[in-house]
Amino acid sequence: MSSPDQLQRVIFEQADIRSVISGLEQSYQQALANHQYPALINELLGQMMAAVSLLSATLKFDGRLMLQAQSENQVKVLMAECNHQRDLRAIARFDGELPEQASFHELLQGGQMVISIEPDQGQRYQGVVPLEGETLAACLEAYFERSEQLPTQIHLAADGQRAAGFLLQVMPAKGDSADEWQHFSYLAATLKDEELLELDNTTILRRLFHEEDCRLYEADALQFHCDCSRQRTANALRYMTQEELESIIQEEGSIEVNCQFCSERYSFDQSDITMMFSDTANIEGSDQIH
Ligand SMILES: [Zn+2]
């Protein structure tokens, strides 16, 4: 069994090609634990989590990377996020009974998928991932090919207990490596879901590329972690007016907000709301004095 909840980068010594392998077990199960998703959603969300963990290896700064697919069909939202500390979280929203089996393409047909990169400091980046491939992996491969001009092969697998991802990619800004790429991608294409979910990284690499020298970097631990907080929740509430919030308190006694990712519950009463808006008044007041 592979070492789960780890992300490992790999370089092939004699080629301008890199690889990333990730395995998720506890982090995946924790993301599912507070929800009762059907098996199909568990699988797709596992693939999304494996995907963002792989892509987080390409982050060159502190920040987070998000993948979000939306549609008007039964599956409304699939979303997963990973930051530079390899904290993962994910969420799904859907309506009604889902079929037992359906491809990513069928479920999200006509929808859209966006990859967002949010540095802690600096400009946010958003790119559209066309939902043209049959699988999430195929859509992401096409995105890299088109947006980054980087030949990329991605495998994603999840079974409700474990999720795993494998990425093979030409190194950016290197010379012509078309022949190398053909050789490596041909070998990598034989990787099966069961192998990816069950074998350790060294065995996977030996099976696929037994004649190639590769160097494995030290693995990074992956973990489920939600960075929601009382302050962030309060900030989100400020999109409503003080009157709107107070009328909810009059009817319900308090305002209860559950984090969709981790189910943490935040409660606000009348004095919280008064304080929230008197802060704003103070700030505005001091602006006027200056
Ligand atoms: Zn949370």
JSON list of N, CA and C and ligand atoms in Angstrom, two decimals, residues 89 226-228 259 261-264 266, ligand 1:
[
{"chain": "A", "resi": 89, "resn": "ARG", "atom": "N", "xyz": [-9.41, 20.95, 1.21]},
{"chain": "A", "resi": 89, "resn": "ARG", "atom": "CA", "xyz": [-10.82, 20.88, 1.56]},
{"chain": "A", "resi": 89, "resn": "ARG", "atom": "C", "xyz": [-11.64, 20.80, 0.27]},
{"chain": "A", "resi": 226, "resn": "CYS", "atom": "N", "xyz": [-9.62, 23.09, 7.24]},
{"chain": "A", "resi": 226, "resn": "CYS", "atom": "CA", "xyz": [-10.47, 24.18, 6.78]},
{"chain": "A", "resi": 226, "resn": "CYS", "atom": "C", "xyz": [-10.04, 25.44, 7.51]},
{"chain": "A", "resi": 227, "resn": "ASP", "atom": "N", "xyz": [-9.82, 26.51, 6.77]},
{"chain": "A", "resi": 227, "resn": "ASP", "atom": "CA", "xyz": [-9.33, 27.74, 7.41]},
{"chain": "A", "resi": 227, "resn": "ASP", "atom": "C", "xyz": [-10.47, 28.73, 7.66]},
{"chain": "A", "resi": 228, "resn": "CYS", "atom": "N", "xyz": [-11.68, 28.19, 7.85]},
{"chain": "A", "resi": 228, "resn": "CYS", "atom": "CA", "xyz": [-12.78, 29.11, 8.17]},
{"chain": "A", "resi": 228, "resn": "CYS", "atom": "C", "xyz": [-12.56, 29.66, 9.58]},
{"chain": "A", "resi": 259, "resn": "CYS", "atom": "N", "xyz": [-20.20, 26.18, 8.46]},
{"chain": "A", "resi": 259, "resn": "CYS", "atom": "CA", "xyz": [-19.21, 26.14, 7.38]},
{"chain": "A", "resi": 259, "resn": "CYS", "atom": "C", "xyz": [-19.54, 24.94, 6.49]},
{"chain": "A", "resi": 261, "resn": "PHE", "atom": "N", "xyz": [-17.66, 23.45, 4.43]},
{"chain": "A", "resi": 261, "resn": "PHE", "atom": "CA", "xyz": [-16.54, 22.53, 4.24]},
{"chain": "A", "resi": 261, "resn": "PHE", "atom": "C", "xyz": [-16.35, 21.61, 5.44]},
{"chain": "A", "resi": 262, "resn": "CYS", "atom": "N", "xyz": [-16.40, 22.19, 6.66]},
{"chain": "A", "resi": 262, "resn": "CYS", "atom": "CA", "xyz": [-16.05, 21.38, 7.83]},
{"chain": "A", "resi": 262, "resn": "CYS", "atom": "C", "xyz": [-17.20, 21.29, 8.83]},
{"chain": "A", "resi": 263, "resn": "SER", "atom": "N", "xyz": [-18.33, 21.93, 8.54]},
{"chain": "A", "resi": 263, "resn": "SER", "atom": "CA", "xyz": [-19.51, 21.92, 9.40]},
{"chain": "A", "resi": 263, "resn": "SER", "atom": "C", "xyz": [-19.33, 22.64, 10.73]},
{"chain": "A", "resi": 264, "resn": "GLU", "atom": "N", "xyz": [-18.25, 23.36, 10.91]},
{"chain": "A", "resi": 264, "resn": "GLU", "atom": "CA", "xyz": [-18.09, 24.18, 12.11]},
{"chain": "A", "resi": 264, "resn": "GLU", "atom": "C", "xyz": [-19.27, 25.17, 12.17]},
{"chain": "A", "resi": 266, "resn": "TYR", "atom": "N", "xyz": [-21.04, 28.62, 13.58]},
{"chain": "A", "resi": 266, "resn": "TYR", "atom": "CA", "xyz": [-20.79, 29.95, 14.14]},
{"chain": "A", "resi": 266, "resn": "TYR", "atom": "C", "xyz": [-22.13, 30.60, 14.45]},
{"chain": "B", "resi": 1, "resn": "ZN", "atom": "ZN", "xyz": [-14.74, 25.32, 7.89]}
]
